[in-house]
Structure formats: C-alpha cells, structure tokens
PDB file of C-alpha atoms in Angstrom:
ATOM      1  CA  SER A   1      28.753  34.001  79.844  1.00 39.00           C
ATOM      2  CA  ASN A   2      30.222  31.380  76.843  1.00 37.00           C
ATOM      3  CA  ARG A   3      27.635  33.106  74.479  1.00 41.00           C
ATOM      4  CA  SER A   4      28.974  36.166  74.917  1.00 41.00           C
ATOM      5  CA  ALA A   5      32.690  35.224  74.812  1.00 40.00           C
ATOM      6  CA  VAL A   6      32.054  33.214  72.151  1.00 38.00           C
ATOM      7  CA  SER A   7      30.266  35.945  70.004  1.00 41.00           C
ATOM      8  CA  MET A   8      33.211  38.997  71.086  1.00 43.00           C
ATOM      9  CA  LEU A   9      35.945  36.277  69.844  1.00 43.00           C
ATOM     10  CA  LEU A  10      34.345  35.717  66.453  1.00 44.00           C
ATOM     11  CA  GLN A  11      33.243  38.932  65.587  1.00 45.00           C
ATOM     12  CA  PRO A  12      36.997  40.766  65.003  1.00 44.00           C
ATOM     13  CA  ILE A  13      37.526  37.878  63.094  1.00 44.00           C
ATOM     14  CA  LEU A  14      34.660  38.228  60.757  1.00 42.00           C
ATOM     15  CA  ALA A  15      34.878  41.834  60.660  1.00 42.00           C
ATOM     16  CA  THR A  16      38.245  42.509  59.886  1.00 38.00           C
ATOM     17  CA  LEU A  17      39.445  39.596  57.725  1.00 41.00           C
ATOM     18  CA  TRP A  18      36.709  38.583  55.557  1.00 37.00           C
ATOM     19  CA  GLN A  19      33.128  39.475  54.671  1.00 39.00           C
ATOM     20  CA  SER A  20      30.373  36.950  54.441  1.00 41.00           C
ATOM     21  CA  PRO A  21      28.002  37.099  51.762  1.00 44.00           C
ATOM     22  CA  CYS A  22      24.422  35.530  51.721  1.00 51.00           C
ATOM     23  CA  LEU A  23      24.362  32.060  50.898  1.00 45.00           C
ATOM     24  CA  PRO A  24      21.129  30.077  49.587  1.00 45.00           C
ATOM     25  CA  ALA A  25      19.868  27.538  51.711  1.00 44.00           C
ATOM     26  CA  ALA A  26      21.516  24.602  50.642  1.00 40.00           C
ATOM     27  CA  PRO A  27      24.433  25.347  48.760  1.00 42.00           C
ATOM     28  CA  ALA A  28      26.050  23.022  46.661  1.00 37.00           C
ATOM     29  CA  ARG A  29      28.966  21.152  47.954  1.00 38.00           C
ATOM     30  CA  GLN A  30      32.228  21.934  46.353  1.00 45.00           C
ATOM     31  CA  LEU A  31      34.923  19.926  45.769  1.00 43.00           C
ATOM     32  CA  LEU A  32      37.836  20.891  47.326  1.00 50.00           C
ATOM     33  CA  PRO A  33      41.258  20.038  47.194  1.00 53.00           C
ATOM     34  CA  PRO A  34      43.373  18.050  49.979  1.00 58.00           C
ATOM     35  CA  ARG A  35      45.104  20.482  52.406  1.00 57.00           C
ATOM     36  CA  MET A  36      48.389  18.746  51.706  1.00 54.00           C
ATOM     37  CA  SER A  37      48.554  19.802  48.287  1.00 64.00           C
ATOM     38  CA  ALA A  38      47.145  23.328  48.446  1.00 78.00           C
ATOM     39  CA  SER A  39      48.926  26.408  48.292  1.00 87.00           C
ATOM     40  CA  PRO A  40      48.566  29.183  51.514  1.00 87.00           C
ATOM     41  CA  GLN A  41      46.443  31.442  49.411  1.00 88.00           C
ATOM     42  CA  ALA A  42      44.097  28.169  48.495  1.00 88.00           C
ATOM     43  CA  LEU A  43      44.134  26.904  52.010  1.00 89.00           C
ATOM     44  CA  PHE A  44      43.226  30.656  53.650  1.00 89.00           C
ATOM     45  CA  GLU A  45      40.484  30.870  51.320  1.00 88.00           C
ATOM     46  CA  ARG A  46      38.965  27.706  52.301  1.00 88.00           C
ATOM     47  CA  GLY A  47      39.377  28.395  56.051  1.00 86.00           C
ATOM     48  CA  ARG A  48      37.592  31.417  55.028  1.00 84.00           C
ATOM     49  CA  ASP A  49      35.071  29.976  52.973  1.00 83.00           C
ATOM     50  CA  GLU A  50      34.421  27.079  55.893  1.00 81.00           C
ATOM     51  CA  MET A  51      33.968  29.514  58.647  1.00 78.00           C
ATOM     52  CA  GLN A  52      31.319  31.530  56.418  1.00 72.00           C
ATOM     53  CA  ALA A  53      29.795  28.067  56.217  1.00 72.00           C
ATOM     54  CA  GLY A  54      29.646  27.494  60.257  1.00 69.00           C
ATOM     55  CA  GLN A  55      32.065  24.713  59.836  1.00 76.00           C
ATOM     56  CA  LEU A  56      34.269  25.755  62.283  1.00 78.00           C
ATOM     57  CA  ARG A  57      36.266  22.871  63.113  1.00 79.00           C
ATOM     58  CA  ALA A  58      36.958  22.289  59.767  1.00 83.00           C
ATOM     59  CA  ALA A  59      38.056  25.892  59.349  1.00 84.00           C
ATOM     60  CA  ARG A  60      40.437  25.388  61.916  1.00 83.00           C
ATOM     61  CA  ASP A  61      42.255  22.405  60.344  1.00 84.00           C
ATOM     62  CA  SER A  62      42.655  24.752  57.026  1.00 87.00           C
ATOM     63  CA  PHE A  63      44.495  27.635  59.044  1.00 86.00           C
ATOM     64  CA  ALA A  64      46.706  24.900  60.904  1.00 83.00           C
ATOM     65  CA  ALA A  65      47.596  23.472  57.327  1.00 85.00           C
ATOM     66  CA  LEU A  66      48.260  26.942  56.467  1.00 85.00           C
ATOM     67  CA  LEU A  67      50.774  27.719  59.610  1.00 82.00           C
ATOM     68  CA  GLU A  68      52.532  24.305  58.658  1.00 79.00           C
ATOM     69  CA  LEU A  69      53.612  25.968  55.140  1.00 84.00           C
ATOM     70  CA  GLU A  70      54.174  29.314  56.717  1.00 85.00           C
ATOM     71  CA  PRO A  71      54.768  29.238  60.118  1.00 78.00           C
ATOM     72  CA  HIS A  72      55.377  33.504  60.639  1.00 80.00           C
ATOM     73  CA  ASN A  73      52.095  34.309  59.110  1.00 83.00           C
ATOM     74  CA  THR A  74      50.589  36.924  61.675  1.00 82.00           C
ATOM     75  CA  VAL A  75      47.106  36.706  59.931  1.00 83.00           C
ATOM     76  CA  ALA A  76      47.129  32.636  60.169  1.00 83.00           C
ATOM     77  CA  GLN A  77      48.375  32.987  64.075  1.00 81.00           C
ATOM     78  CA  GLN A  78      45.826  35.146  64.856  1.00 80.00           C
ATOM     79  CA  ILE A  79      43.226  33.065  64.031  1.00 83.00           C
ATOM     80  CA  MET A  80      44.453  29.835  65.538  1.00 79.00           C
ATOM     81  CA  ALA A  81      44.906  31.409  68.857  1.00 74.00           C
ATOM     82  CA  ARG A  82      40.631  32.663  68.275  1.00 74.00           C
ATOM     83  CA  PHE A  83      40.038  29.088  67.829  1.00 73.00           C
ATOM     84  CA  GLU A  84      42.028  27.652  70.811  1.00 66.00           C
ATOM     85  CA  GLU A  85      40.108  30.182  73.019  1.00 63.00           C
ATOM     86  CA  LEU A  86      36.588  28.777  71.741  1.00 63.00           C
ATOM     87  CA  GLN A  87      38.103  25.059  72.773  1.00 56.00           C
ATOM     88  CA  LEU A  88      35.457  23.365  70.371  1.00 58.00           C
ATOM     89  CA  PRO A  89      34.496  20.302  70.893  1.00 51.00           C
ATOM     90  CA  GLU A  90      35.329  17.122  69.588  1.00 48.00           C
ATOM     91  CA  GLU A  91      33.242  16.080  66.213  1.00 47.00           C
ATOM     92  CA  GLN A  92      29.917  13.734  67.896  1.00 44.00           C
ATOM     93  CA  GLY A  93      30.160  11.531  64.253  1.00 44.00           C
ATOM     94  CA  ASP A  94      28.183  11.512  62.029  1.00 44.00           C
ATOM     95  CA  SER A  95      24.672  10.578  63.012  1.00 51.00           C
ATOM     96  CA  PRO A  96      22.050  12.230  62.262  1.00 59.00           C
ATOM     97  CA  MET A  97      19.738  14.783  63.726  1.00 67.00           C
ATOM     98  CA  GLU A  98      16.463  13.850  64.813  1.00 75.00           C
ATOM     99  CA  ARG A  99      13.637  15.331  63.360  1.00 81.00           C
ATOM    100  CA  GLU A 100      10.541  16.011  64.163  1.00 84.00           C
ATOM    101  CA  ALA A 101       7.112  17.409  63.807  1.00 87.00           C
ATOM    102  CA  VAL A 102       6.501  20.827  65.498  1.00 84.00           C
ATOM    103  CA  SER A 103       3.222  23.547  65.470  1.00 85.00           C
ATOM    104  CA  LEU A 104       4.173  26.509  65.493  1.00 84.00           C
ATOM    105  CA  ALA A 105       1.117  29.545  65.951  1.00 81.00           C
ATOM    106  CA  GLY A 106      -0.832  26.697  64.269  1.00 84.00           C
ATOM    107  CA  LEU A 107       1.463  26.422  60.977  1.00 89.00           C
ATOM    108  CA  GLU A 108       2.712  22.598  60.656  1.00 90.00           C
ATOM    109  CA  LEU A 109       6.718  22.566  60.466  1.00 88.00           C
ATOM    110  CA  GLN A 110       9.433  20.084  60.452  1.00 87.00           C
ATOM    111  CA  VAL A 111      12.196  21.032  62.859  1.00 85.00           C
ATOM    112  CA  VAL A 112      16.068  19.558  63.432  1.00 82.00           C
ATOM    113  CA  GLY A 113      18.424  18.692  65.740  1.00 72.00           C
ATOM    114  CA  ARG A 114      16.115  20.884  68.549  1.00 70.00           C
ATOM    115  CA  GLY A 115      18.503  21.198  71.571  1.00 61.00           C
ATOM    116  CA  ARG A 116      21.883  20.387  69.513  1.00 54.00           C
ATOM    117  CA  GLU A 117      23.875  23.513  70.423  1.00 54.00           C
ATOM    118  CA  ALA A 118      26.724  25.015  68.551  1.00 49.00           C
ATOM    119  CA  GLN A 119      29.445  26.267  70.412  1.00 46.00           C
ATOM    120  CA  GLY A 120      28.680  29.521  71.953  1.00 47.00           C
ATOM    121  CA  THR A 121      24.943  29.732  70.782  1.00 52.00           C
ATOM    122  CA  CYS A 122      21.562  29.209  72.182  1.00 58.00           C
ATOM    123  CA  GLY A 123      19.444  29.259  69.158  1.00 56.00           C
ATOM    124  CA  ALA A 124      18.933  25.216  69.340  1.00 61.00           C
ATOM    125  CA  HIS A 125      15.802  25.757  71.025  1.00 70.00           C
ATOM    126  CA  LEU A 126      12.525  27.005  70.440  1.00 76.00           C
ATOM    127  CA  TRP A 127      11.879  29.775  72.850  1.00 77.00           C
ATOM    128  CA  ALA A 128       7.684  30.995  73.531  1.00 82.00           C
ATOM    129  CA  SER A 129       8.352  34.291  71.777  1.00 88.00           C
ATOM    130  CA  ALA A 130       8.824  32.737  68.282  1.00 90.00           C
ATOM    131  CA  PRO A 131       5.155  31.414  68.630  1.00 90.00           C
ATOM    132  CA  ALA A 132       3.979  34.834  69.971  1.00 91.00           C
ATOM    133  CA  LEU A 133       5.784  36.904  67.197  1.00 94.00           C
ATOM    134  CA  VAL A 134       4.263  34.459  64.695  1.00 94.00           C
ATOM    135  CA  GLU A 135       0.753  34.091  65.756  1.00 93.00           C
ATOM    136  CA  TRP A 136       0.740  38.338  65.753  1.00 94.00           C
ATOM    137  CA  VAL A 137       2.020  38.673  62.229  1.00 95.00           C
ATOM    138  CA  GLN A 138      -1.334  36.015  61.193  1.00 95.00           C
ATOM    139  CA  ASP A 139      -3.567  38.359  63.091  1.00 94.00           C
ATOM    140  CA  HIS A 140      -2.033  41.358  61.036  1.00 95.00           C
ATOM    141  CA  PRO A 141      -0.432  39.898  57.767  1.00 95.00           C
ATOM    142  CA  GLU A 142      -0.503  43.348  56.582  1.00 96.00           C
ATOM    143  CA  ILE A 143       3.001  44.007  58.191  1.00 95.00           C
ATOM    144  CA  ILE A 144       4.957  41.666  55.707  1.00 96.00           C
ATOM    145  CA  ARG A 145       2.722  41.275  52.937  1.00 95.00           C
ATOM    146  CA  GLY A 146       4.801  41.490  50.021  1.00 96.00           C
ATOM    147  CA  ARG A 147       7.727  42.604  51.809  1.00 96.00           C
ATOM    148  CA  ARG A 148      11.516  41.522  51.766  1.00 97.00           C
ATOM    149  CA  VAL A 149      12.048  40.281  55.466  1.00 97.00           C
ATOM    150  CA  LEU A 150      15.172  39.732  57.825  1.00 97.00           C
ATOM    151  CA  GLU A 151      15.357  37.807  60.794  1.00 97.00           C
ATOM    152  CA  LEU A 152      18.056  38.661  63.588  1.00 96.00           C
ATOM    153  CA  GLY A 153      19.347  35.471  65.962  1.00 93.00           C
ATOM    154  CA  ALA A 154      17.602  33.154  63.382  1.00 93.00           C
ATOM    155  CA  GLY A 155      18.142  30.283  65.725  1.00 89.00           C
ATOM    156  CA  LEU A 156      16.293  27.314  64.045  1.00 90.00           C
ATOM    157  CA  GLY A 157      14.705  29.409  61.715  1.00 91.00           C
ATOM    158  CA  LEU A 158      11.263  28.420  62.312  1.00 92.00           C
ATOM    159  CA  VAL A 159       9.784  32.189  62.546  1.00 95.00           C
ATOM    160  CA  GLY A 160      11.374  33.707  58.850  1.00 95.00           C
ATOM    161  CA  THR A 161       9.677  29.742  57.566  1.00 94.00           C
ATOM    162  CA  SER A 162       6.769  30.967  59.045  1.00 95.00           C
ATOM    163  CA  LEU A 163       7.167  34.619  57.592  1.00 96.00           C
ATOM    164  CA  ALA A 164       7.935  33.043  54.422  1.00 94.00           C
ATOM    165  CA  ARG A 165       4.594  30.745  54.517  1.00 93.00           C
ATOM    166  CA  LEU A 166       2.517  33.948  55.308  1.00 94.00           C
ATOM    167  CA  GLY A 167       3.123  36.593  52.687  1.00 94.00           C
ATOM    168  CA  ALA A 168       6.698  37.758  52.932  1.00 96.00           C
ATOM    169  CA  SER A 169       7.980  37.702  49.298  1.00 96.00           C
ATOM    170  CA  SER A 170      11.160  37.089  50.766  1.00 95.00           C
ATOM    171  CA  VAL A 171      13.405  36.167  53.708  1.00 96.00           C
ATOM    172  CA  THR A 172      16.613  36.085  55.129  1.00 96.00           C
ATOM    173  CA  LEU A 173      17.940  34.156  58.069  1.00 96.00           C
ATOM    174  CA  THR A 174      20.809  35.600  59.810  1.00 94.00           C
ATOM    175  CA  ASP A 175      23.205  34.175  62.600  1.00 90.00           C
ATOM    176  CA  MET A 176      26.375  33.546  63.939  1.00 83.00           C
ATOM    177  CA  PRO A 177      28.607  31.745  61.679  1.00 78.00           C
ATOM    178  CA  GLN A 178      28.589  28.319  64.068  1.00 75.00           C
ATOM    179  CA  GLN A 179      24.732  28.348  63.692  1.00 81.00           C
ATOM    180  CA  LEU A 180      24.042  28.235  60.149  1.00 83.00           C
ATOM    181  CA  SER A 181      24.686  24.590  59.453  1.00 82.00           C
ATOM    182  CA  LEU A 182      21.756  23.929  61.603  1.00 85.00           C
ATOM    183  CA  LEU A 183      19.925  26.845  60.402  1.00 88.00           C
ATOM    184  CA  ARG A 184      20.032  25.691  57.009  1.00 89.00           C
ATOM    185  CA  ALA A 185      19.505  22.112  57.708  1.00 88.00           C
ATOM    186  CA  ASN A 186      16.009  23.455  59.362  1.00 90.00           C
ATOM    187  CA  VAL A 187      15.368  25.274  56.014  1.00 91.00           C
ATOM    188  CA  GLU A 188      16.082  22.268  54.092  1.00 90.00           C
ATOM    189  CA  ALA A 189      14.063  20.405  56.093  1.00 90.00           C
ATOM    190  CA  ASN A 190      10.874  22.809  55.584  1.00 89.00           C
ATOM    191  CA  ARG A 191      11.011  23.243  51.729  1.00 84.00           C
ATOM    192  CA  GLY A 192       8.610  22.435  49.266  1.00 70.00           C
ATOM    193  CA  GLU A 193       6.579  21.427  52.559  1.00 60.00           C
ATOM    194  CA  ALA A 194       3.927  24.115  51.436  1.00 55.00           C
ATOM    195  CA  GLU A 195       4.419  24.303  48.052  1.00 49.00           C
ATOM    196  CA  ALA A 196       0.375  25.225  47.406  1.00 46.00           C
ATOM    197  CA  GLU A 197       0.901  28.814  49.520  1.00 53.00           C
ATOM    198  CA  ALA A 198       3.243  29.828  46.832  1.00 60.00           C
ATOM    199  CA  GLU A 199       5.808  29.976  49.839  1.00 74.00           C
ATOM    200  CA  ALA A 200       8.571  32.313  49.555  1.00 87.00           C
ATOM    201  CA  GLU A 201      12.158  31.903  48.710  1.00 88.00           C
ATOM    202  CA  VAL A 202      14.468  31.471  51.991  1.00 93.00           C
ATOM    203  CA  GLU A 203      18.079  32.048  52.348  1.00 93.00           C
ATOM    204  CA  VAL A 204      21.011  32.437  55.305  1.00 92.00           C
ATOM    205  CA  SER A 205      23.642  34.668  56.064  1.00 89.00           C
ATOM    206  CA  SER A 206      26.082  35.041  58.932  1.00 87.00           C
ATOM    207  CA  LEU A 207      25.791  38.574  60.405  1.00 89.00           C
ATOM    208  CA  VAL A 208      27.412  38.957  64.178  1.00 86.00           C
ATOM    209  CA  TRP A 209      25.816  41.627  65.601  1.00 92.00           C
ATOM    210  CA  GLY A 210      27.834  45.369  65.615  1.00 91.00           C
ATOM    211  CA  SER A 211      30.115  44.248  62.846  1.00 88.00           C
ATOM    212  CA  PRO A 212      29.476  45.782  59.631  1.00 87.00           C
ATOM    213  CA  LEU A 213      26.413  44.962  57.132  1.00 88.00           C
ATOM    214  CA  GLN A 214      26.606  43.135  53.792  1.00 85.00           C
ATOM    215  CA  ARG A 215      25.039  44.110  50.434  1.00 85.00           C
ATOM    216  CA  CYS A 216      23.047  41.176  50.863  1.00 85.00           C
ATOM    217  CA  HIS A 217      21.746  42.601  54.447  1.00 92.00           C
ATOM    218  CA  ALA A 218      20.506  45.986  52.963  1.00 91.00           C
ATOM    219  CA  GLY A 219      16.999  46.514  51.483  1.00 94.00           C
ATOM    220  CA  HIS A 220      14.945  44.582  54.187  1.00 96.00           C
ATOM    221  CA  GLU A 221      11.631  46.235  54.988  1.00 97.00           C
ATOM    222  CA  VAL A 222      11.255  44.692  58.116  1.00 97.00           C
ATOM    223  CA  VAL A 223      13.518  42.720  60.299  1.00 97.00           C
ATOM    224  CA  VAL A 224      12.160  40.804  62.886  1.00 97.00           C
ATOM    225  CA  ALA A 225      13.731  38.987  65.995  1.00 95.00           C
ATOM    226  CA  ALA A 226      12.168  36.525  69.199  1.00 93.00           C
ATOM    227  CA  ASP A 227      13.999  36.194  72.337  1.00 91.00           C
ATOM    228  CA  VAL A 228      17.125  38.377  71.169  1.00 92.00           C
ATOM    229  CA  VAL A 229      17.774  39.592  74.339  1.00 90.00           C
ATOM    230  CA  TYR A 230      19.611  37.080  76.470  1.00 84.00           C
ATOM    231  CA  ASP A 231      22.975  38.367  77.345  1.00 85.00           C
ATOM    232  CA  GLU A 232      23.760  41.759  78.663  1.00 89.00           C
ATOM    233  CA  PRO A 233      27.084  42.810  76.673  1.00 90.00           C
ATOM    234  CA  LEU A 234      25.484  41.475  73.070  1.00 90.00           C
ATOM    235  CA  VAL A 235      22.226  44.558  73.469  1.00 94.00           C
ATOM    236  CA  ALA A 236      24.820  47.370  72.230  1.00 95.00           C
ATOM    237  CA  PRO A 237      26.213  45.173  69.316  1.00 94.00           C
ATOM    238  CA  LEU A 238      22.383  44.153  68.626  1.00 95.00           C
ATOM    239  CA  ALA A 239      21.438  47.901  68.989  1.00 95.00           C
ATOM    240  CA  ALA A 240      23.858  48.689  66.458  1.00 95.00           C
ATOM    241  CA  SER A 241      22.688  46.113  63.878  1.00 95.00           C
ATOM    242  CA  VAL A 242      18.995  47.075  63.896  1.00 96.00           C
ATOM    243  CA  ARG A 243      19.831  50.573  63.664  1.00 95.00           C
ATOM    244  CA  GLU A 244      21.850  50.094  60.542  1.00 95.00           C
ATOM    245  CA  LEU A 245      18.863  47.913  59.064  1.00 96.00           C
ATOM    246  CA  LEU A 246      16.395  50.186  59.197  1.00 95.00           C
ATOM    247  CA  LEU A 247      18.015  54.193  59.097  1.00 94.00           C
ATOM    248  CA  GLY A 248      21.670  53.287  57.198  1.00 92.00           C
ATOM    249  CA  GLU A 249      22.552  53.181  53.516  1.00 88.00           C
ATOM    250  CA  GLY A 250      20.316  51.101  51.289  1.00 88.00           C
ATOM    251  CA  ALA A 251      17.480  50.903  54.236  1.00 93.00           C
ATOM    252  CA  PRO A 252      14.312  51.521  52.194  1.00 94.00           C
ATOM    253  CA  ARG A 253      12.192  53.997  53.290  1.00 92.00           C
ATOM    254  CA  GLY A 254       9.612  52.921  56.174  1.00 91.00           C
ATOM    255  CA  ALA A 255      11.682  49.675  56.976  1.00 95.00           C
ATOM    256  CA  CYS A 256      10.388  48.888  60.692  1.00 95.00           C
ATOM    257  CA  GLY A 257      11.302  46.177  62.875  1.00 96.00           C
ATOM    258  CA  LEU A 258       8.813  43.567  64.547  1.00 96.00           C
ATOM    259  CA  PHE A 259      10.564  42.317  68.117  1.00 95.00           C
ATOM    260  CA  ALA A 260       8.966  39.463  70.365  1.00 93.00           C
ATOM    261  CA  LEU A 261      11.071  40.115  73.592  1.00 91.00           C
ATOM    262  CA  PRO A 262      10.269  38.489  77.199  1.00 87.00           C
ATOM    263  CA  ASP A 263       9.612  40.415  80.109  1.00 85.00           C
ATOM    264  CA  HIS A 264      12.456  39.108  81.920  1.00 84.00           C
ATOM    265  CA  ALA A 265      14.437  40.326  84.393  1.00 85.00           C
ATOM    266  CA  HIS A 266      17.668  39.155  84.466  1.00 82.00           C
ATOM    267  CA  PHE A 267      20.862  41.987  83.966  1.00 84.00           C
ATOM    268  CA  GLY A 268      20.433  43.548  87.410  1.00 71.00           C
ATOM    269  CA  GLU A 269      20.779  40.259  89.453  1.00 65.00           C
ATOM    270  CA  GLY A 270      24.051  39.666  91.092  1.00 56.00           C
ATOM    271  CA  LYS A 271      24.723  42.935  91.011  1.00 55.00           C
ATOM    272  CA  GLY A 272      24.546  44.125  94.579  1.00 50.00           C
ATOM    273  CA  GLY A 273      21.316  45.128  94.700  1.00 48.00           C
ATOM    274  CA  GLU A 274      21.943  47.939  92.412  1.00 47.00           C
ATOM    275  CA  GLU A 275      17.841  47.738  91.005  1.00 47.00           C
ATOM    276  CA  GLY A 276      17.670  49.840  94.610  1.00 47.00           C
ATOM    277  CA  GLY A 277      14.766  50.158  97.827  1.00 51.00           C
ATOM    278  CA  GLY A 278      12.757  47.003  96.922  1.00 54.00           C
ATOM    279  CA  GLU A 279      11.886  48.493  93.696  1.00 62.00           C
ATOM    280  CA  GLU A 280      10.441  45.740  90.821  1.00 68.00           C
ATOM    281  CA  ALA A 281      13.618  45.136  88.165  1.00 78.00           C
ATOM    282  CA  ARG A 282      12.803  46.756  84.762  1.00 85.00           C
ATOM    283  CA  PRO A 283      12.440  44.243  81.940  1.00 89.00           C
ATOM    284  CA  ASP A 284      15.885  43.319  80.339  1.00 91.00           C
ATOM    285  CA  TYR A 285      14.528  44.437  77.059  1.00 92.00           C
ATOM    286  CA  GLU A 286      14.195  47.924  77.931  1.00 93.00           C
ATOM    287  CA  SER A 287      17.897  48.214  77.356  1.00 93.00           C
ATOM    288  CA  LEU A 288      17.465  47.788  74.055  1.00 94.00           C
ATOM    289  CA  LEU A 289      14.640  50.042  73.580  1.00 93.00           C
ATOM    290  CA  GLU A 290      16.954  53.237  75.171  1.00 94.00           C
ATOM    291  CA  LEU A 291      19.809  52.590  72.793  1.00 94.00           C
ATOM    292  CA  LEU A 292      17.763  52.140  69.828  1.00 94.00           C
ATOM    293  CA  ALA A 293      15.748  55.424  71.300  1.00 94.00           C
ATOM    294  CA  GLU A 294      19.317  57.108  71.501  1.00 93.00           C
ATOM    295  CA  GLU A 295      19.326  56.507  67.735  1.00 89.00           C
ATOM    296  CA  GLY A 296      16.069  58.131  66.780  1.00 89.00           C
ATOM    297  CA  LEU A 297      14.217  54.320  66.773  1.00 91.00           C
ATOM    298  CA  LEU A 298      11.085  54.414  69.234  1.00 86.00           C
ATOM    299  CA  ALA A 299       9.194  51.495  69.891  1.00 87.00           C
ATOM    300  CA  GLU A 300       5.827  50.866  70.164  1.00 87.00           C
ATOM    301  CA  ARG A 301       4.469  47.946  72.387  1.00 87.00           C
ATOM    302  CA  VAL A 302       1.793  46.429  70.210  1.00 85.00           C
ATOM    303  CA  ALA A 303       0.826  43.156  72.525  1.00 82.00           C
ATOM    304  CA  ALA A 304       1.616  41.412  75.070  1.00 78.00           C
ATOM    305  CA  VAL A 305       1.016  37.722  75.098  1.00 72.00           C
ATOM    306  CA  PRO A 306       1.052  35.526  78.536  1.00 65.00           C
ATOM    307  CA  ALA A 307       3.774  32.889  78.753  1.00 54.00           C
ATOM    308  CA  ALA A 308       1.539  30.164  79.348  1.00 47.00           C
ATOM    309  CA  ARG A 309      -0.603  31.039  75.747  1.00 50.00           C
ATOM    310  CA  ALA A 310       3.262  31.683  73.981  1.00 46.00           C
ATOM    311  CA  ALA A 311       4.609  28.436  75.232  1.00 42.00           C
TER     312      ALA A 311
END
C-alpha cells in the first residue's frame, strides 16, 4: 500500500543520516537565512531539521538548493531520489485547519485537521480503538498514574492527551515525520484546556518503527498504541520498536505495553485462500503478538469492547 511504501522510503533516510530528538509540542520558530545565501553545510542542517519537524516540502527545497551548490553530493542525491519517489502533493495553501470539539470516553477535547491526511499516513482519523483504550484506562488508572507514557503511532494525539489528564507523569507522542505538524497542532489545541486537572507535560517526537531509538524514547514505563496493526509489512518493524522500548537498553524494570487493536482480519485477503478450508481467518493483531512472543514479550487480553460501543 501507499502507507507502507512511504514508511519504507523514509526509514533508511531517518535511520542512517540523522537522529530525531524529542521536541516540545510547539517549538519556537527560528528565523533561517535565505537558501540562496546558505552554505552547503547550513543547507544540509536546515533540510535535516525540516525533515525532523515533518516539513517535507521545505526539506526537499533545502536539499535541492544543496545540490545546486554541490551537484555531486551523493547524500543529497540519495535524499532527493527518495523525495521524487514520495511524489509529495502540491501545497494546499495557508487555509486554516478546521477545529472541532470531540468527546473521547467522556473527556472533552479539541481536534484539529481531522481527515486532513499527511502523505503516506492514516493518522488524521479518530479510530474506534482510541476511545476503547482511554475508557479502559479510566477504569484502571493505576496502570499509568505517576508513570511516564509513550504512544506509538499517535496520529492526532488524542489518546496521549487524554492519558496526560488521567494521571500520567509525562507523555511522549510519536509518529512518522510527516505526521508531526498535525500532531503538534492538536497538542497545542488542547494545551491549557484542563489546567485544573494538573495535566502532565506532553512532548512530540518522530519515531519510525524499526529504526534505532533515541535517548528521549527510553525510560518510559508504559507504551501505548491504538489501531496500529493496519499494514502487514509494518508489523515486524513495529514489533522491533516495542521490543526495544520494553526490553532494550534504558527500559525501566517492569515496563509494560497497553495496546487497543481491532479484531479484523485483512492480512490474508487476496492470497488465494491460504487461510485454508473454510477456517475462520485469524485476527491481524496475532501477527504482532507472535513476533513479540519470540522476543519474550507475552500478551494478555484484558478486555474486549464491542465495535458499536467503541465508535
């Protein structure tokens, strides 16, 4: 699919050329020198920072300017080749993103840009698994109370924002680089909405599944995710990241994961009946659970929520 293609294209760039730090939800804007007057090193650093911030078109322009100065720069050539494969859409102008009020498991939140997809992502929707996860945490607040939480595939960030209100000591929201702009907009839209509730600090960071973790990704006691098993080629990279977060260097003792995953079975479709002889197709999430079990991570089903109730 297009999502997996973009993920696989971006991953080698992010994993081998630069590291991605945790950034505040709304970083201060920096005045950058015009590209025409910048040195090759400055253009590379500018393009890197724009990539980390999810500003893919701006990053493309910076690396294009670098190639004008150094036509034989092989790193810039590689990056521009990736951008051409991504086929970024044209700018949609400066029209403001729509903002609306939503209720997530009884919590009143603001959502910005719902349905406005970033290239190669499906993170601009509020999937049914999100309220299911938040509702379960409301009934079992001890799992996050006073603990550091990291969310994978945060999308609009509403799950992590909700957990910040429900007692987490801190929350780090992660997603693909091209999703970060929308993710930060939603974090900022909800900042200060719950001041009386001593809302935890929320940070935003790029995390490409399967790529090396950064220092800011370590040390989280709870890893959460909602509706992240949607594309079969991404399951193995996702499992690798979960393993590193829960068992890798810097993982706290007793770290755990809490995933809300839909009970659908799409991975076996179109494979010529490989599921065999009328047998019921297994849920897609079992592919993730099998990979985690191979790493020594065992999963336990703690609840099942009917789709009509979660929607």
